[in-house]
Every structure is written in structure tokens, then in C-alpha cells.
Amino acid sequence: MEEEIEMLLDDVKEQMTKAIEHLDYELGKIRAGKANPHILDDIKVEYFGSMTPLSGVAGITVPDPRTIAIKPWEKSMIGPIEKAIMAANLGLNPDNNGEMIRIMIPPLTEERRRDLAKMSKKTCEDSRIAVRNVRRNAVEELKKMKKDGLGEDMQKDKEAEVQKIHDAYMKKIDEMYAAKEKDIMTV
């Protein structure tokens, strides 16, 4: 029974960590007025008949805080990469010089900053929900274990431990949101 409880707690930590990692990935895609290559993560380019991530057909660098440079490994890919960026509807205008594509990141308006902060808040709320669901499932599992012979004191102790883990992850989500909001709102 003790082994099952430890496995359950490890599983809780693992699932909550995945929620945090996913949040980090999603927040990375929300641009904050600074050049960030992660905003291009979801762009796929047709390459020899299959849809390939942009990073699979070109090198992506950030030469300065307002520019993303994309250097295709094959010159013939410049057109398809440009089309894919435009089709992604990110509000970015690629500019190519025949060798590479540059994307200038425009400064954000106050209204756009607020919209991005709201998007960040919603993304964080989705992560909070995921973490709460993991906690709820763990508590239900502990209640089942109680029916199977786990002592009530042990069950309450482990529920408190799950709650403590939950609180730590919620605090981490709040910190990530605060950092992202500050990043977005800083001009």
C-alpha cells in the first residue's frame, strides 16, 4: 500500500510538472514585443511533399531584440517559408533578400499589450485547471485506497501532502504569469 501511495505522489508531481512545461511552451509563443523564435514554433512548411516544422528547413536566429532572421538551408525554400509565415496569421511581415528572411517585430500598442496579457492569463488559468484536476484525481484515488484498507490518518496525511504539492505548483503558475505580464507590459 505504501508503494502505491509513493507511485501516486510521483505521478501527481510528474503530471503537474508536465502542466508547467506546457504552460512555459505556450507562454513562449505569446510575443511580448521582443523577437522570440518560439512564436514560429507552430509554422509548418511543405518540404518534399510533407509538412515540416520551420526549424527543420531553416536556421532561426535573433540578431537583435526586434528582428528574427531565418536562413533556409536551401534557397528554393525562401518562397514557401515566406508563404507559411504569412498564412500563419501572426501579424508578421517577412522580408527576404534572396539569401535569408528577416522579420521585424513591431512595437506593441497598449491595446495589443492588454490583449496579450489576457491571453497569458487564460493560458495560465488552463494550467491551473489541469493542476487542480490532477489533485482531484489523486484525492479520489486516496479515497479508493481508504476503502481498500488504508488508514484514515494516513489518507488525510497523504491528501495534505497532495495539497502541498498542488499549492507549490499553483504558486509557480502565478509566478510565471506575473513574469510574462511584466514582460508584455514593459515598453
Tab-separated table of C-alpha atoms in Angstrom:
chain	number	residue	atom	x	y	z
A	1	MET	CA	0.000	0.000	0.000
A	2	GLU	CA	2.872	2.375	0.872
A	3	GLU	CA	4.428	1.700	-2.539
A	4	GLU	CA	1.155	2.550	-4.300
A	5	ILE	CA	0.946	5.839	-2.423
A	6	GLU	CA	4.511	6.786	-3.384
A	7	MET	CA	3.751	5.922	-7.018
A	8	LEU	CA	0.616	8.071	-6.825
A	9	LEU	CA	2.563	11.040	-5.414
A	10	ASP	CA	5.279	10.651	-8.063
A	11	ASP	CA	2.570	10.552	-10.731
A	12	VAL	CA	0.978	13.714	-9.292
A	13	LYS	CA	4.330	15.548	-9.437
A	14	GLU	CA	5.015	14.293	-12.962
A	15	GLN	CA	1.604	15.368	-14.294
A	16	MET	CA	1.804	18.769	-12.613
A	17	THR	CA	5.329	19.249	-13.984
A	18	LYS	CA	4.008	18.476	-17.479
A	19	ALA	CA	1.309	21.124	-16.997
A	20	ILE	CA	4.004	23.665	-16.046
A	21	GLU	CA	6.186	22.677	-19.024
A	22	HIS	CA	3.203	23.043	-21.356
A	23	LEU	CA	2.442	26.447	-19.844
A	24	ASP	CA	6.050	27.522	-20.351
A	25	TYR	CA	5.857	26.422	-24.004
A	26	GLU	CA	2.538	28.221	-24.584
A	27	LEU	CA	3.688	31.432	-22.879
A	28	GLY	CA	6.839	31.345	-25.002
A	29	LYS	CA	4.680	31.592	-28.126
A	30	ILE	CA	2.970	34.772	-26.920
A	31	ARG	CA	5.124	37.585	-28.206
A	32	ALA	CA	5.875	40.440	-25.881
A	33	GLY	CA	7.136	42.988	-28.381
A	34	LYS	CA	10.565	41.387	-28.426
A	35	ALA	CA	11.856	38.970	-31.018
A	36	ASN	CA	11.340	35.403	-29.825
A	37	PRO	CA	11.916	32.447	-32.183
A	38	HIS	CA	9.239	30.429	-30.317
A	39	ILE	CA	6.479	32.444	-31.984
A	40	LEU	CA	7.386	30.493	-35.148
A	41	ASP	CA	7.236	27.034	-33.479
A	42	ASP	CA	3.852	26.069	-34.941
A	43	ILE	CA	4.687	27.070	-38.519
A	44	LYS	CA	4.963	24.155	-40.934
A	45	VAL	CA	6.431	24.374	-44.444
A	46	GLU	CA	5.857	21.959	-47.302
A	47	TYR	CA	9.165	20.224	-47.939
A	48	PHE	CA	9.374	17.369	-50.463
A	49	GLY	CA	5.658	16.678	-50.121
A	50	SER	CA	5.407	16.633	-46.344
A	51	MET	CA	4.672	19.355	-43.821
A	52	THR	CA	7.891	20.037	-41.909
A	53	PRO	CA	8.399	22.383	-38.953
A	54	LEU	CA	10.097	25.635	-39.964
A	55	SER	CA	13.086	24.774	-37.743
A	56	GLY	CA	13.530	21.625	-39.859
A	57	VAL	CA	14.199	23.551	-43.076
A	58	ALA	CA	15.969	26.685	-41.819
A	59	GLY	CA	18.136	28.131	-39.097
A	60	ILE	CA	16.303	30.647	-36.912
A	61	THR	CA	18.256	33.306	-35.024
A	62	VAL	CA	17.551	36.547	-33.167
A	63	PRO	CA	20.286	39.009	-34.167
A	64	ASP	CA	18.734	41.865	-32.157
A	65	PRO	CA	15.688	42.378	-29.880
A	66	ARG	CA	13.435	43.467	-32.750
A	67	THR	CA	14.474	41.030	-35.510
A	68	ILE	CA	14.121	37.329	-36.248
A	69	ALA	CA	16.384	36.010	-39.017
A	70	ILE	CA	15.506	32.827	-40.890
A	71	LYS	CA	18.201	31.306	-43.102
A	72	PRO	CA	16.832	28.429	-45.211
A	73	TRP	CA	19.223	25.559	-45.799
A	74	GLU	CA	18.094	25.577	-49.434
A	75	LYS	CA	17.492	28.825	-51.344
A	76	SER	CA	14.457	27.286	-53.053
A	77	MET	CA	12.685	27.235	-49.665
A	78	ILE	CA	12.553	31.046	-49.271
A	79	GLY	CA	9.198	31.354	-51.093
A	80	PRO	CA	7.418	28.521	-49.246
A	81	ILE	CA	8.755	29.760	-45.880
A	82	GLU	CA	7.511	33.286	-46.586
A	83	LYS	CA	4.080	31.943	-47.610
A	84	ALA	CA	3.881	29.781	-44.465
A	85	ILE	CA	4.691	32.765	-42.215
A	86	MET	CA	2.030	34.883	-43.923
A	87	ALA	CA	-0.507	32.026	-43.752
A	88	ALA	CA	0.155	31.572	-40.015
A	89	ASN	CA	-1.563	34.933	-39.482
A	90	LEU	CA	0.802	36.083	-36.735
A	91	GLY	CA	0.695	39.694	-37.881
A	92	LEU	CA	4.308	39.481	-39.048
A	93	ASN	CA	5.648	40.647	-42.401
A	94	PRO	CA	8.591	38.616	-43.679
A	95	ASP	CA	11.165	40.427	-45.806
A	96	ASN	CA	13.609	38.424	-47.916
A	97	ASN	CA	16.804	39.478	-49.610
A	98	GLY	CA	17.253	36.310	-51.671
A	99	GLU	CA	19.516	34.743	-49.040
A	100	MET	CA	17.503	34.934	-45.844
A	101	ILE	CA	14.204	36.136	-44.435
A	102	ARG	CA	14.051	38.868	-41.807
A	103	ILE	CA	11.033	39.517	-39.663
A	104	MET	CA	10.910	42.883	-37.943
A	105	ILE	CA	8.885	42.730	-34.723
A	106	PRO	CA	6.803	45.898	-34.457
A	107	PRO	CA	6.417	47.548	-31.046
A	108	LEU	CA	3.129	46.619	-29.398
A	109	THR	CA	0.288	49.075	-28.903
A	110	GLU	CA	-1.169	49.467	-25.411
A	111	GLU	CA	-4.364	47.690	-26.523
A	112	ARG	CA	-2.412	44.788	-28.008
A	113	ARG	CA	-0.390	44.504	-24.787
A	114	ARG	CA	-3.613	44.191	-22.790
A	115	ASP	CA	-4.926	41.542	-25.208
A	116	LEU	CA	-1.686	39.564	-24.891
A	117	ALA	CA	-1.855	39.839	-21.088
A	118	LYS	CA	-5.416	38.448	-21.210
A	119	MET	CA	-4.238	35.605	-23.467
A	120	SER	CA	-1.454	34.858	-20.986
A	121	LYS	CA	-3.916	34.900	-18.104
A	122	LYS	CA	-6.223	32.451	-19.904
A	123	THR	CA	-3.294	30.149	-20.707
A	124	CYS	CA	-2.273	30.218	-17.034
A	125	GLU	CA	-5.862	29.537	-15.951
A	126	ASP	CA	-5.924	26.464	-18.226
A	127	SER	CA	-2.793	25.225	-16.461
A	128	ARG	CA	-4.351	25.896	-13.053
A	129	ILE	CA	-7.340	23.787	-14.094
A	130	ALA	CA	-5.031	20.971	-15.216
A	131	VAL	CA	-3.174	21.058	-11.880
A	132	ARG	CA	-6.471	21.086	-9.936
A	133	ASN	CA	-7.688	18.086	-11.935
A	134	VAL	CA	-4.524	16.163	-11.078
A	135	ARG	CA	-5.079	16.981	-7.392
A	136	ARG	CA	-8.744	15.926	-7.553
A	137	ASN	CA	-7.853	12.617	-9.221
A	138	ALA	CA	-5.168	11.921	-6.601
A	139	VAL	CA	-7.588	12.635	-3.731
A	140	GLU	CA	-10.181	10.314	-5.318
A	141	GLU	CA	-7.510	7.634	-5.650
A	142	LEU	CA	-6.602	8.032	-1.973
A	143	LYS	CA	-10.278	7.655	-1.028
A	144	LYS	CA	-10.408	4.408	-3.028
A	145	MET	CA	-7.282	3.232	-1.197
A	146	LYS	CA	-9.015	4.005	2.113
A	147	LYS	CA	-11.833	1.652	1.102
A	148	ASP	CA	-9.164	-0.949	0.319
A	149	GLY	CA	-7.713	-0.733	3.826
A	150	LEU	CA	-5.649	2.466	4.000
A	151	GLY	CA	-5.906	4.047	7.449
A	152	GLU	CA	-7.889	7.275	7.735
A	153	ASP	CA	-4.961	9.150	9.318
A	154	MET	CA	-2.644	8.029	6.513
A	155	GLN	CA	-5.235	9.055	3.922
A	156	LYS	CA	-5.615	12.537	5.467
A	157	ASP	CA	-1.821	12.933	5.707
A	158	LYS	CA	-1.364	11.997	2.055
A	159	GLU	CA	-4.228	14.292	0.991
A	160	ALA	CA	-2.452	17.110	2.837
A	161	GLU	CA	0.770	16.193	1.032
A	162	VAL	CA	-1.025	16.269	-2.341
A	163	GLN	CA	-2.463	19.678	-1.375
A	164	LYS	CA	1.024	20.950	-0.502
A	165	ILE	CA	2.363	19.786	-3.893
A	166	HIS	CA	-0.668	21.422	-5.579
A	167	ASP	CA	-0.055	24.721	-3.770
A	168	ALA	CA	3.613	24.768	-4.823
A	169	TYR	CA	2.668	24.288	-8.490
A	170	MET	CA	-0.078	26.936	-8.276
A	171	LYS	CA	2.486	29.368	-6.860
A	172	LYS	CA	4.817	28.536	-9.781
A	173	ILE	CA	1.985	29.247	-12.273
A	174	ASP	CA	1.293	32.589	-10.569
A	175	GLU	CA	4.989	33.486	-10.750
A	176	MET	CA	5.148	32.549	-14.438
A	177	TYR	CA	2.083	34.687	-15.166
A	178	ALA	CA	3.471	37.653	-13.231
A	179	ALA	CA	6.759	37.417	-15.140
A	180	LYS	CA	5.003	37.146	-18.520
A	181	GLU	CA	2.640	40.011	-17.734
A	182	LYS	CA	5.585	42.190	-16.698
A	183	ASP	CA	7.387	41.201	-19.907
A	184	ILE	CA	4.333	42.095	-22.021
A	185	MET	CA	3.532	45.372	-20.281
A	186	THR	CA	7.133	46.651	-20.236
A	187	VAL	CA	7.589	49.103	-23.083
